[in-house]
Amino acid sequence: MTTHTTRPGSEPMSVLDLAARHRLSTMIEGYRASALVHVAAELGIATLLAERPRTAAELAQETRTNPRTLGQVLRALCGLGVLAEDDGALTLTPAGAFLDPRHPMSLHGQAVYFGGPSYLSYSGLVESLREGGIAFDHVFGMPYYSYLDREPAMAEHYHRMIALPAGAATVIGTLFDFTTARQIVDVGGGNGSLLAEILTLAPQARGVLLELPLTEPSALATLATAPGGDRCEFVAGDFREHVPAGGDVYVLSRVLANWADPMCERILGNCRDALRPGGRLLVFEMMMPDQVTEGMRVVDGDMNALAHLGGAVRTRAEFTALLGSAGLKLDRVQQLPNSQWTLLEASLA
Ligand SMILES: C[S@@+](CC[C@H](N)C(=O)[O-])C[C@H]1O[C@@H](n2cnc3c(N)ncnc32)[C@H](O)[C@@H]1O
């Protein structure tokens, strides 16, 4: 094997060692790419360049930024392969095209959100590990959902970004039969798109969407146009305090990962109080495998949950224990094909 001596007196370093060092170095400096793409998204650079090529000076004028320093940032975005420059004319590369908010598969919202509050919250991780508390709260001085409540534009990005893709309910419907349900309560159901789609699988059922008041505008807009949305009532509330009774199926989709165990027990306890005998609680979450190996994306969701809200993606054993401590028993666990997404079915213990 080829070896390189790096310093006088040190052991020779193999090509593999150097490659490993380079990988770590890329991780250490990865923040720069996130930050630059975030700047481009915030300034609406892709919207302008999707119309026609522009010079750095034109972009500076249109974004009301400093021409000298914007020029440096645009150059760095060329270096990243987000923009390309030809004789002073800047254009979007195929990757950069996804930053245009009008693109049908746009990543603009992700860039604004992950490069903004999400990225900043990670800088509070060391403090939260040493002193307790939640990284986001250390950095922003308030909890995550209070922040979103004060930043409606960011809340809009958040809800658009987290919405499950169309067809998710249909996949869940292959694992659970909704056709006999009369009332389906989606606890923390986001903008209601999942519940509305579930209702199309259960034509006889009515839906109740329990959500924070801040979600009401986006939920009402979604329900007004989604098939099934006309059978769905929006209830503003707090699942930590109360979950409406009367449902025979309760859905908790991608909620528990956002909370630490004591709060999950409280939310599940409120679901248990609302459940009647024979009722079902469906928990839709990512499940953490017992052992994580390189490349498993499930840890990304786990870390976001930790940094933003002090939550976690849980293992099967952890779910069983959590449900048990809230007086519920885990009846069935089904994994969605080719994914980490799991449907857990629980009932009164
Ligand atoms: C990750 S999202 C999941 C949304 C939806 N269930 C889905 O799977 O698409 C978590 C949701 O919980 C809602 N939420 C957070 N705190 C809440 C609370 N205290 N009471 C009710 N809903 C809450 C948020 O507004 C957000 O829509």
Coordinates of C-alpha atoms and ligand atoms in Angstrom, one line a residue:
M1 CA 0.0 0.0 0.0
T2 CA 1.2 3.5 -0.8
T3 CA 2.1 5.5 2.3
H4 CA 2.9 9.1 3.0
T5 CA 4.9 10.5 5.8
T6 CA 3.0 13.6 7.1
R7 CA 5.4 14.9 9.8
P8 CA 9.0 14.2 10.6
G9 CA 9.1 11.5 13.2
S10 CA 5.4 10.5 12.8
E11 CA 4.1 7.1 11.5
P12 CA 3.6 7.0 7.8
M13 CA -0.1 7.6 6.9
S14 CA -1.8 5.3 4.4
V15 CA -4.0 6.6 1.6
L16 CA -7.0 5.1 3.5
D17 CA -6.0 7.2 6.6
L18 CA -5.8 10.3 4.5
A19 CA -9.2 9.6 2.9
A20 CA -10.6 9.1 6.4
R21 CA -9.1 12.4 7.5
H22 CA -10.5 14.1 4.5
R23 CA -14.0 12.7 5.3
L24 CA -13.9 14.1 8.8
S25 CA -12.6 17.4 7.5
T26 CA -15.6 17.6 5.1
M27 CA -17.9 17.0 8.1
I28 CA -16.2 19.7 10.1
E29 CA -16.6 22.3 7.4
G30 CA -20.0 21.1 6.1
Y31 CA -21.7 24.0 7.8
R32 CA -20.4 26.4 5.2
A33 CA -22.4 24.8 2.4
S34 CA -25.6 24.9 4.5
A35 CA -25.1 28.5 5.3
L36 CA -24.4 29.6 1.7
V37 CA -27.4 27.7 0.3
H38 CA -29.5 29.3 3.1
V39 CA -28.3 32.8 2.0
A40 CA -29.2 32.1 -1.6
A41 CA -32.7 30.9 -0.5
E42 CA -33.3 33.9 1.8
L43 CA -32.3 36.4 -0.9
G44 CA -34.5 34.7 -3.5
I45 CA -31.5 34.3 -5.9
A46 CA -33.0 31.2 -7.6
T47 CA -36.3 33.0 -8.3
L48 CA -34.4 35.8 -10.1
L49 CA -32.0 33.5 -12.0
A50 CA -34.9 31.1 -13.1
E51 CA -36.3 34.1 -15.0
R52 CA -33.0 34.9 -16.9
P53 CA -29.3 35.0 -16.3
R54 CA -28.1 38.0 -14.3
T55 CA -24.8 39.5 -13.4
A56 CA -23.7 39.8 -9.7
A57 CA -24.2 43.6 -9.9
E58 CA -27.8 43.1 -11.0
L59 CA -28.5 40.5 -8.3
A60 CA -27.0 42.9 -5.7
Q61 CA -29.3 45.7 -6.9
E62 CA -32.4 43.5 -6.9
T63 CA -31.7 41.9 -3.5
R64 CA -30.6 45.2 -2.0
T65 CA -27.3 43.8 -0.8
N66 CA -23.7 44.9 -1.0
P67 CA -22.3 44.2 -4.5
R68 CA -18.8 43.4 -3.3
T69 CA -19.7 40.9 -0.6
L70 CA -22.6 39.4 -2.6
G71 CA -20.2 38.8 -5.4
Q72 CA -18.0 36.7 -3.0
V73 CA -21.0 34.7 -1.9
L74 CA -22.2 34.1 -5.5
R75 CA -18.7 33.0 -6.4
A76 CA -18.7 30.5 -3.5
L77 CA -22.1 29.2 -4.7
C78 CA -20.5 28.6 -8.1
G79 CA -17.7 26.7 -6.2
L80 CA -20.4 24.6 -4.6
G81 CA -22.1 23.9 -8.0
V82 CA -25.3 25.6 -7.1
L83 CA -24.7 28.4 -9.6
A84 CA -22.6 28.6 -12.8
E85 CA -21.0 31.7 -14.3
D86 CA -20.2 32.3 -17.9
D87 CA -18.6 35.6 -18.8
G88 CA -20.2 37.4 -15.9
A89 CA -23.7 35.9 -16.5
L90 CA -24.9 33.8 -13.5
T91 CA -27.3 30.9 -14.0
L92 CA -28.7 28.1 -11.9
T93 CA -27.1 24.6 -12.2
P94 CA -29.5 21.6 -12.2
A95 CA -29.0 21.4 -8.4
G96 CA -29.6 25.2 -7.9
A97 CA -32.9 24.9 -9.9
F98 CA -34.4 23.2 -6.9
L99 CA -34.0 26.4 -4.9
D100 CA -36.7 28.1 -6.9
P101 CA -39.8 28.1 -4.7
R102 CA -42.0 27.7 -7.8
H103 CA -40.3 24.4 -8.7
P104 CA -42.7 21.5 -8.2
M105 CA -40.1 19.7 -6.1
S106 CA -38.6 22.8 -4.6
L107 CA -36.2 22.6 -1.7
H108 CA -36.5 26.3 -1.0
G109 CA -38.5 25.9 2.2
Q110 CA -36.0 23.3 3.5
A111 CA -33.1 25.7 2.8
V112 CA -34.8 28.5 4.7
Y113 CA -35.8 26.3 7.6
F114 CA -32.8 23.9 8.0
G115 CA -30.3 26.7 7.2
G116 CA -32.1 29.0 9.7
P117 CA -33.6 28.0 13.0
S118 CA -32.8 24.3 12.7
Y119 CA -29.1 24.9 12.0
L120 CA -28.8 27.5 14.8
S121 CA -30.4 25.1 17.3
Y122 CA -27.6 22.6 16.8
S123 CA -25.2 25.2 18.2
G124 CA -26.9 24.7 21.6
L125 CA -26.3 21.0 21.7
V126 CA -23.2 21.0 23.8
E127 CA -24.8 23.3 26.4
S128 CA -27.9 21.1 26.5
L129 CA -25.9 18.0 27.0
R130 CA -23.9 19.6 29.8
E131 CA -26.6 21.6 31.5
G132 CA -29.8 19.9 30.5
G133 CA -32.6 21.6 28.7
I134 CA -33.2 21.6 25.0
A135 CA -30.7 22.9 22.5
F136 CA -33.2 25.1 20.6
D137 CA -34.4 26.7 23.8
H138 CA -30.8 27.5 24.8
V139 CA -30.2 29.3 21.5
F140 CA -33.6 31.0 21.0
G141 CA -34.6 31.6 24.6
M142 CA -38.0 30.0 24.0
P143 CA -39.4 26.6 23.0
Y144 CA -39.6 25.6 19.4
Y145 CA -43.4 25.9 19.0
S146 CA -43.5 29.3 20.7
Y147 CA -40.9 30.4 18.2
L148 CA -43.0 29.1 15.3
D149 CA -46.0 30.9 16.8
R150 CA -44.1 34.2 16.6
E151 CA -42.8 33.5 13.1
P152 CA -45.8 32.7 10.9
A153 CA -43.7 32.7 7.7
M154 CA -41.3 30.1 9.2
A155 CA -44.3 28.1 10.5
E156 CA -45.7 28.1 7.0
H157 CA -42.4 26.7 5.7
Y158 CA -42.3 24.2 8.5
H159 CA -45.8 22.9 7.8
R160 CA -45.3 22.7 4.0
M161 CA -42.0 21.0 4.5
I162 CA -43.2 18.4 7.0
A163 CA -46.4 17.5 5.2
L164 CA -46.4 13.8 4.3
P165 CA -46.4 13.1 0.5
A166 CA -49.7 12.6 -1.1
G167 CA -50.5 8.8 -1.0
A168 CA -49.1 8.3 2.5
A169 CA -52.5 7.5 3.9
T170 CA -53.2 5.1 1.1
V171 CA -50.0 3.2 2.1
I172 CA -51.1 3.3 5.7
G173 CA -54.5 2.1 4.6
T174 CA -52.9 -1.1 3.2
L175 CA -51.8 -1.9 6.8
F176 CA -54.9 -0.8 8.8
D177 CA -58.5 -1.1 7.8
F178 CA -60.2 2.3 8.2
T179 CA -63.4 1.3 6.5
T180 CA -65.4 0.5 9.8
A181 CA -64.3 3.7 11.6
R182 CA -66.9 6.2 12.5
Q183 CA -64.8 9.0 13.9
I184 CA -61.0 9.4 13.3
V185 CA -59.2 11.8 15.5
D186 CA -55.8 13.0 14.3
V187 CA -53.8 14.2 17.3
G188 CA -51.3 16.9 16.2
G189 CA -52.4 16.2 12.6
G190 CA -50.5 19.1 11.0
N191 CA -52.3 20.8 8.1
G192 CA -54.8 17.9 7.9
S193 CA -53.6 16.5 4.6
L194 CA -53.1 13.0 6.1
L195 CA -56.5 13.0 7.9
A196 CA -58.3 14.2 4.7
E197 CA -56.7 11.4 2.7
I198 CA -57.5 8.8 5.4
L199 CA -61.2 10.0 5.2
T200 CA -61.2 9.2 1.5
L201 CA -60.5 5.6 2.5
A202 CA -63.3 5.7 5.1
P203 CA -66.3 7.3 3.3
Q204 CA -68.6 6.8 6.3
A205 CA -66.3 8.4 8.8
R206 CA -65.9 12.0 10.1
G207 CA -62.6 13.4 11.2
V208 CA -61.4 15.6 14.0
L209 CA -58.1 17.4 13.5
L210 CA -56.5 18.5 16.9
E211 CA -53.8 21.1 16.4
L212 CA -52.3 24.2 17.9
P213 CA -54.1 27.4 17.1
L214 CA -51.1 28.5 15.0
T215 CA -51.8 25.7 12.5
E216 CA -55.4 26.8 11.9
P217 CA -54.9 29.0 8.8
S218 CA -52.9 26.4 6.9
A219 CA -55.2 23.5 8.0
L220 CA -58.4 25.3 7.0
A221 CA -56.8 26.2 3.6
T222 CA -55.8 22.5 3.1
L223 CA -59.1 21.0 4.2
A224 CA -61.1 23.4 2.0
T225 CA -59.7 21.8 -1.1
A226 CA -58.6 18.3 -0.1
P227 CA -61.0 15.5 -1.0
G228 CA -62.3 14.2 2.3
G229 CA -61.6 17.6 4.0
D230 CA -65.3 18.5 4.0
R231 CA -65.9 15.8 6.7
C232 CA -63.2 17.1 8.9
E233 CA -63.5 19.5 11.9
F234 CA -60.6 21.6 13.1
V235 CA -60.2 21.7 16.9
A236 CA -57.7 24.1 18.3
G237 CA -56.1 22.7 21.4
D238 CA -53.1 21.3 23.2
F239 CA -52.6 17.5 23.2
R240 CA -50.6 17.8 26.4
E241 CA -53.7 19.0 28.2
H242 CA -56.6 17.2 26.5
V243 CA -57.5 14.9 23.5
P244 CA -61.1 15.0 22.3
A245 CA -63.2 11.9 23.2
G246 CA -65.6 10.2 20.8
G247 CA -63.2 8.7 18.3
D248 CA -62.9 5.0 17.6
V249 CA -59.5 5.5 15.8
Y250 CA -56.9 7.9 17.1
V251 CA -53.9 8.8 15.0
L252 CA -50.6 10.1 16.4
S253 CA -48.4 10.6 13.3
R254 CA -44.9 11.8 13.8
V255 CA -45.7 13.4 17.1
L256 CA -44.0 11.3 19.8
A257 CA -40.5 11.7 18.3
N258 CA -40.8 15.4 19.1
W259 CA -41.1 14.9 22.9
A260 CA -39.1 13.5 25.7
D261 CA -40.5 10.5 27.6
P262 CA -42.4 12.3 30.4
M263 CA -44.3 14.4 27.8
C264 CA -45.0 11.4 25.6
E265 CA -46.5 9.6 28.6
R266 CA -48.7 12.6 29.2
I267 CA -49.9 12.8 25.5
L268 CA -50.4 9.0 25.4
G269 CA -52.3 9.2 28.7
N270 CA -54.6 11.8 27.2
C271 CA -55.2 9.5 24.2
R272 CA -55.8 6.6 26.6
D273 CA -58.4 8.7 28.5
A274 CA -60.2 9.5 25.2
L275 CA -60.1 5.9 23.9
R276 CA -63.1 3.7 24.6
P277 CA -62.9 -0.1 24.8
G278 CA -62.4 -1.5 21.3
G279 CA -60.8 1.8 20.1
R280 CA -57.5 1.8 18.4
L281 CA -54.5 4.1 18.7
L282 CA -52.3 4.2 15.6
V283 CA -48.8 5.6 16.1
F284 CA -46.9 6.4 12.9
E285 CA -43.2 7.0 13.5
M286 CA -39.8 6.2 12.4
M287 CA -38.3 3.3 14.4
M288 CA -34.7 3.2 15.5
P289 CA -33.1 -0.1 14.8
D290 CA -31.3 -1.7 17.8
Q291 CA -28.0 -1.1 16.1
V292 CA -27.2 1.9 13.8
T293 CA -24.7 1.4 11.0
E294 CA -23.1 4.0 8.7
G295 CA -25.5 5.7 6.3
M296 CA -28.7 5.1 8.2
R297 CA -30.8 8.3 7.7
V298 CA -32.9 7.5 10.7
V299 CA -30.3 9.3 12.9
D300 CA -31.0 12.6 11.1
G301 CA -34.6 12.6 12.3
D302 CA -33.4 11.6 15.7
M303 CA -30.9 14.5 15.9
N304 CA -33.5 17.0 14.7
A305 CA -35.9 15.8 17.3
L306 CA -33.2 16.1 20.0
A307 CA -31.9 19.5 18.9
H308 CA -35.3 21.1 18.3
L309 CA -37.5 19.6 21.0
G310 CA -35.5 17.2 23.2
G311 CA -37.3 14.3 21.6
A312 CA -36.0 11.0 20.1
V313 CA -36.7 8.4 17.5
R314 CA -37.4 5.3 19.6
T315 CA -36.7 1.6 19.3
R316 CA -39.4 -1.0 19.5
A317 CA -38.6 -1.8 23.1
E318 CA -38.8 1.9 24.0
F319 CA -42.2 2.2 22.3
T320 CA -43.5 -0.8 24.1
A321 CA -42.3 0.6 27.5
L322 CA -43.7 4.1 26.7
L323 CA -47.2 2.8 25.7
G324 CA -47.2 0.5 28.7
S325 CA -46.4 3.3 31.1
A326 CA -49.5 5.1 29.7
G327 CA -51.8 2.1 30.2
L328 CA -51.7 1.0 26.6
K329 CA -50.6 -2.2 25.0
L330 CA -48.8 -2.6 21.7
D331 CA -50.8 -5.0 19.6
R332 CA -49.1 -4.8 16.2
V333 CA -46.0 -3.3 14.6
Q334 CA -45.8 -3.1 10.8
Q335 CA -43.0 -1.6 8.8
L336 CA -43.8 0.3 5.6
P337 CA -42.1 -1.4 2.7
N338 CA -38.5 -0.1 2.1
S339 CA -38.5 2.5 4.8
Q340 CA -37.9 3.2 8.4
W341 CA -41.5 4.3 8.8
T342 CA -43.5 2.1 11.1
L343 CA -47.2 1.8 12.0
L344 CA -47.8 0.7 15.6
E345 CA -51.2 -0.3 16.7
A346 CA -52.2 0.0 20.4
S347 CA -55.3 -0.4 22.5
L348 CA -56.3 -0.1 26.2
A349 CA -54.2 -2.4 28.3
Ligands
LIG1 C1 -44.0 16.7 13.0 S1 -45.5 17.4 13.0 C2 -46.5 16.0 12.4 C3 -47.8 16.5 11.8 C4 -48.7 15.4 11.2 N1 -49.2 14.5 12.3 C5 -48.0 14.6 10.2 O1 -47.5 13.4 10.4 O2 -47.8 15.1 9.1 C6 -46.0 17.6 14.7 C7 -47.3 18.4 14.8 O3 -47.6 18.5 16.2 C8 -48.3 19.7 16.4 N2 -48.2 20.1 17.8 C9 -47.1 20.5 18.5 N3 -47.4 20.7 19.8 C10 -48.7 20.5 19.9 C11 -49.6 20.6 21.0 N4 -49.2 20.9 22.2 N5 -51.0 20.3 20.8 C12 -51.4 19.9 19.5 N6 -50.6 19.8 18.4 C13 -49.3 20.1 18.6 C14 -47.5 20.7 15.5 O4 -48.2 21.9 15.2 C15 -47.2 19.8 14.3 O5 -48.1 20.0 13.3

